[in-house]
Amino acid sequence: MTRIIADISVSLDGFVTGPDPGPANGLGTGGEALHTWAFSDDPDDRGILREATARSGAVVLGRHLFDVVDGPDGWDDRTGYGAGEAGTPAFVVVTSSPPASVRLTDLDWTFVTTGLPDAVTVARERARVASSDSGRDLDVVLMGGGATVRSALDSGLVDVLVLHLAPVVLGAGTPLFRGAAPHELIRRSVTPTTTATHLTYDILR
C-alpha cells in the first residue's frame, strides 16, 4: 500500500528553517543544524536515512524548496536527495508556474500547477508505478518545505508524520505548525541518536 509520509527536520522550538531563508540561504541562519543528523556517521542516523530513501517512490516539494535545491548552491553529488544514499525517485513540485529552466536535469521532475492535492495524486501514481517496477511497496514522501507539509497535514492528505527533532533552539524562522489544525497522532517509534530524536507518528483520520 502506498502511504503519504510527511518527513521533515524541526528544531526544539518548532522551526524547519532558521531566520531569513532564501535561495542563497536555503535553511536560514543557523538552520544547517537541523540536518546535522543526515550527514552523521552515527549508524542509527545512517540507517534511518537509508530506509527513508529506499521507501521513496515519489517525492513532493513546494516551489520555494525546489528553487533552493535546484539553485546554484543547491543539491550536488554529496547533498542531493538522501544525502548520498542511493535514491532517484520521481520529484513532484507544487507551483503556480513551471520554471523556465532546470539545473538538475538528471532528476525526474514533474511540475503541478493545480494545487497540492493534485500533486499528491500525481506522486501517488508515480509511486505505484515504481512499486510495480521494483516489486515492493514504495511511498510518497512530502519533504517540504514547512508550508507544504503543514498544508498537507491540514488537508488530511498525510498518513504518517516523521519528525527529526534536532537539539537546537532557533528562536525564529519558518514554523512547522503555526495556525495548524488539530490532529490526533499515534506514536509508532522513537529513535534517539547522537544528533537528533527521530519520531514517527500515524495520523488518525
mmCIF file of N, CA, C and O in Angstrom, residues 22 38-39 41 49 51 66 70 72 74 82 91 94 101 110 117 133 138 152 170 181 190 204:
data_model
loop_
_atom_site.group_PDB
_atom_site.id
_atom_site.type_symbol
_atom_site.label_atom_id
_atom_site.label_comp_id
_atom_site.label_asym_id
_atom_site.label_seq_id
_atom_site.Cartn_x
_atom_site.Cartn_y
_atom_site.Cartn_z
ATOM 1 N N GLY A 22 16.159 31.602 2.090
ATOM 2 C CA GLY A 22 16.010 32.034 0.703
ATOM 3 C C GLY A 22 16.872 31.178 -0.194
ATOM 4 O O GLY A 22 17.622 30.312 0.278
ATOM 5 N N ALA A 38 21.552 14.104 9.075
ATOM 6 C CA ALA A 38 21.568 13.493 7.743
ATOM 7 C C ALA A 38 22.983 13.263 7.224
ATOM 8 O O ALA A 38 23.169 12.484 6.287
ATOM 9 N N PHE A 39 23.961 13.932 7.830
ATOM 10 C CA PHE A 39 25.361 13.779 7.405
ATOM 11 C C PHE A 39 26.203 13.142 8.507
ATOM 12 O O PHE A 39 27.423 13.160 8.451
ATOM 13 N N ASP A 41 27.774 10.228 11.056
ATOM 14 C CA ASP A 41 28.316 8.872 10.943
ATOM 15 C C ASP A 41 27.653 7.916 11.923
ATOM 16 O O ASP A 41 27.990 6.726 11.948
ATOM 17 N N LEU A 49 18.126 7.276 7.477
ATOM 18 C CA LEU A 49 18.193 7.943 6.185
ATOM 19 C C LEU A 49 18.125 6.942 5.039
ATOM 20 O O LEU A 49 17.417 7.166 4.046
ATOM 21 N N GLU A 51 16.735 3.958 5.052
ATOM 22 C CA GLU A 51 15.386 3.399 4.962
ATOM 23 C C GLU A 51 14.425 4.397 4.322
ATOM 24 O O GLU A 51 13.596 4.022 3.478
ATOM 25 N N PHE A 66 12.023 23.824 -4.093
ATOM 26 C CA PHE A 66 12.610 23.492 -5.388
ATOM 27 C C PHE A 66 13.637 24.548 -5.800
ATOM 28 O O PHE A 66 14.727 24.214 -6.286
ATOM 29 N N ASP A 70 17.402 23.356 -6.533
ATOM 30 C CA ASP A 70 17.829 23.455 -7.928
ATOM 31 C C ASP A 70 18.678 24.689 -8.180
ATOM 32 O O ASP A 70 19.192 24.876 -9.279
ATOM 33 N N PRO A 72 21.943 27.453 -7.684
ATOM 34 C CA PRO A 72 23.386 27.240 -7.864
ATOM 35 C C PRO A 72 24.081 26.698 -6.626
ATOM 36 O O PRO A 72 25.121 26.044 -6.727
ATOM 37 N N GLY A 74 22.489 24.641 -4.504
ATOM 38 C CA GLY A 74 21.598 23.577 -4.057
ATOM 39 C C GLY A 74 22.235 22.209 -4.096
ATOM 40 O O GLY A 74 23.437 22.060 -3.867
ATOM 41 N N GLY A 82 18.531 12.214 -0.031
ATOM 42 C CA GLY A 82 19.112 11.114 0.725
ATOM 43 C C GLY A 82 20.530 11.377 1.181
ATOM 44 O O GLY A 82 21.151 10.522 1.796
ATOM 45 N N PHE A 91 10.242 13.364 -8.677
ATOM 46 C CA PHE A 91 10.011 14.547 -7.861
ATOM 47 C C PHE A 91 8.843 15.331 -8.441
ATOM 48 O O PHE A 91 8.829 15.628 -9.641
ATOM 49 N N VAL A 94 4.922 21.403 -6.432
ATOM 50 C CA VAL A 94 3.704 22.212 -6.426
ATOM 51 C C VAL A 94 4.095 23.651 -6.716
ATOM 52 O O VAL A 94 4.906 24.244 -5.996
ATOM 53 N N SER A 101 13.741 27.014 -16.603
ATOM 54 C CA SER A 101 14.779 26.011 -16.840
ATOM 55 C C SER A 101 15.031 25.256 -15.541
ATOM 56 O O SER A 101 14.652 25.702 -14.457
ATOM 57 N N THR A 110 8.364 16.696 -12.210
ATOM 58 C CA THR A 110 7.032 16.985 -12.723
ATOM 59 C C THR A 110 6.519 18.206 -11.973
ATOM 60 O O THR A 110 6.599 18.264 -10.731
ATOM 61 N N PRO A 117 -3.317 18.880 -3.549
ATOM 62 C CA PRO A 117 -3.987 17.578 -3.684
ATOM 63 C C PRO A 117 -3.700 16.903 -5.027
ATOM 64 O O PRO A 117 -3.483 15.679 -5.082
ATOM 65 N N ASP A 133 7.243 -1.721 -10.577
ATOM 66 C CA ASP A 133 8.510 -1.994 -11.259
ATOM 67 C C ASP A 133 9.520 -2.662 -10.329
ATOM 68 O O ASP A 133 10.316 -3.499 -10.773
ATOM 69 N N LEU A 138 6.328 1.086 -2.190
ATOM 70 C CA LEU A 138 7.014 2.353 -2.042
ATOM 71 C C LEU A 138 5.994 3.439 -1.691
ATOM 72 O O LEU A 138 4.809 3.310 -1.981
ATOM 73 N N ALA A 152 -0.483 20.014 3.754
ATOM 74 C CA ALA A 152 -0.861 18.617 3.533
ATOM 75 C C ALA A 152 -1.488 18.013 4.787
ATOM 76 O O ALA A 152 -2.486 17.288 4.714
ATOM 77 N N LEU A 170 16.162 27.652 17.546
ATOM 78 C CA LEU A 170 16.484 28.658 16.530
ATOM 79 C C LEU A 170 15.904 30.027 16.862
ATOM 80 O O LEU A 170 16.407 31.041 16.388
ATOM 81 N N ALA A 181 -4.258 23.027 11.995
ATOM 82 C CA ALA A 181 -5.453 22.390 12.521
ATOM 83 C C ALA A 181 -5.053 21.320 13.537
ATOM 84 O O ALA A 181 -3.957 20.768 13.472
ATOM 85 N N VAL A 190 10.309 5.877 18.446
ATOM 86 C CA VAL A 190 11.214 6.942 18.890
ATOM 87 C C VAL A 190 12.623 6.383 18.830
ATOM 88 O O VAL A 190 12.913 5.358 19.447
ATOM 89 N N LEU A 204 -4.362 9.910 12.811
ATOM 90 C CA LEU A 204 -5.728 9.391 12.834
ATOM 91 C C LEU A 204 -6.616 10.268 11.949
ATOM 92 O O LEU A 204 -6.504 11.491 11.961
#
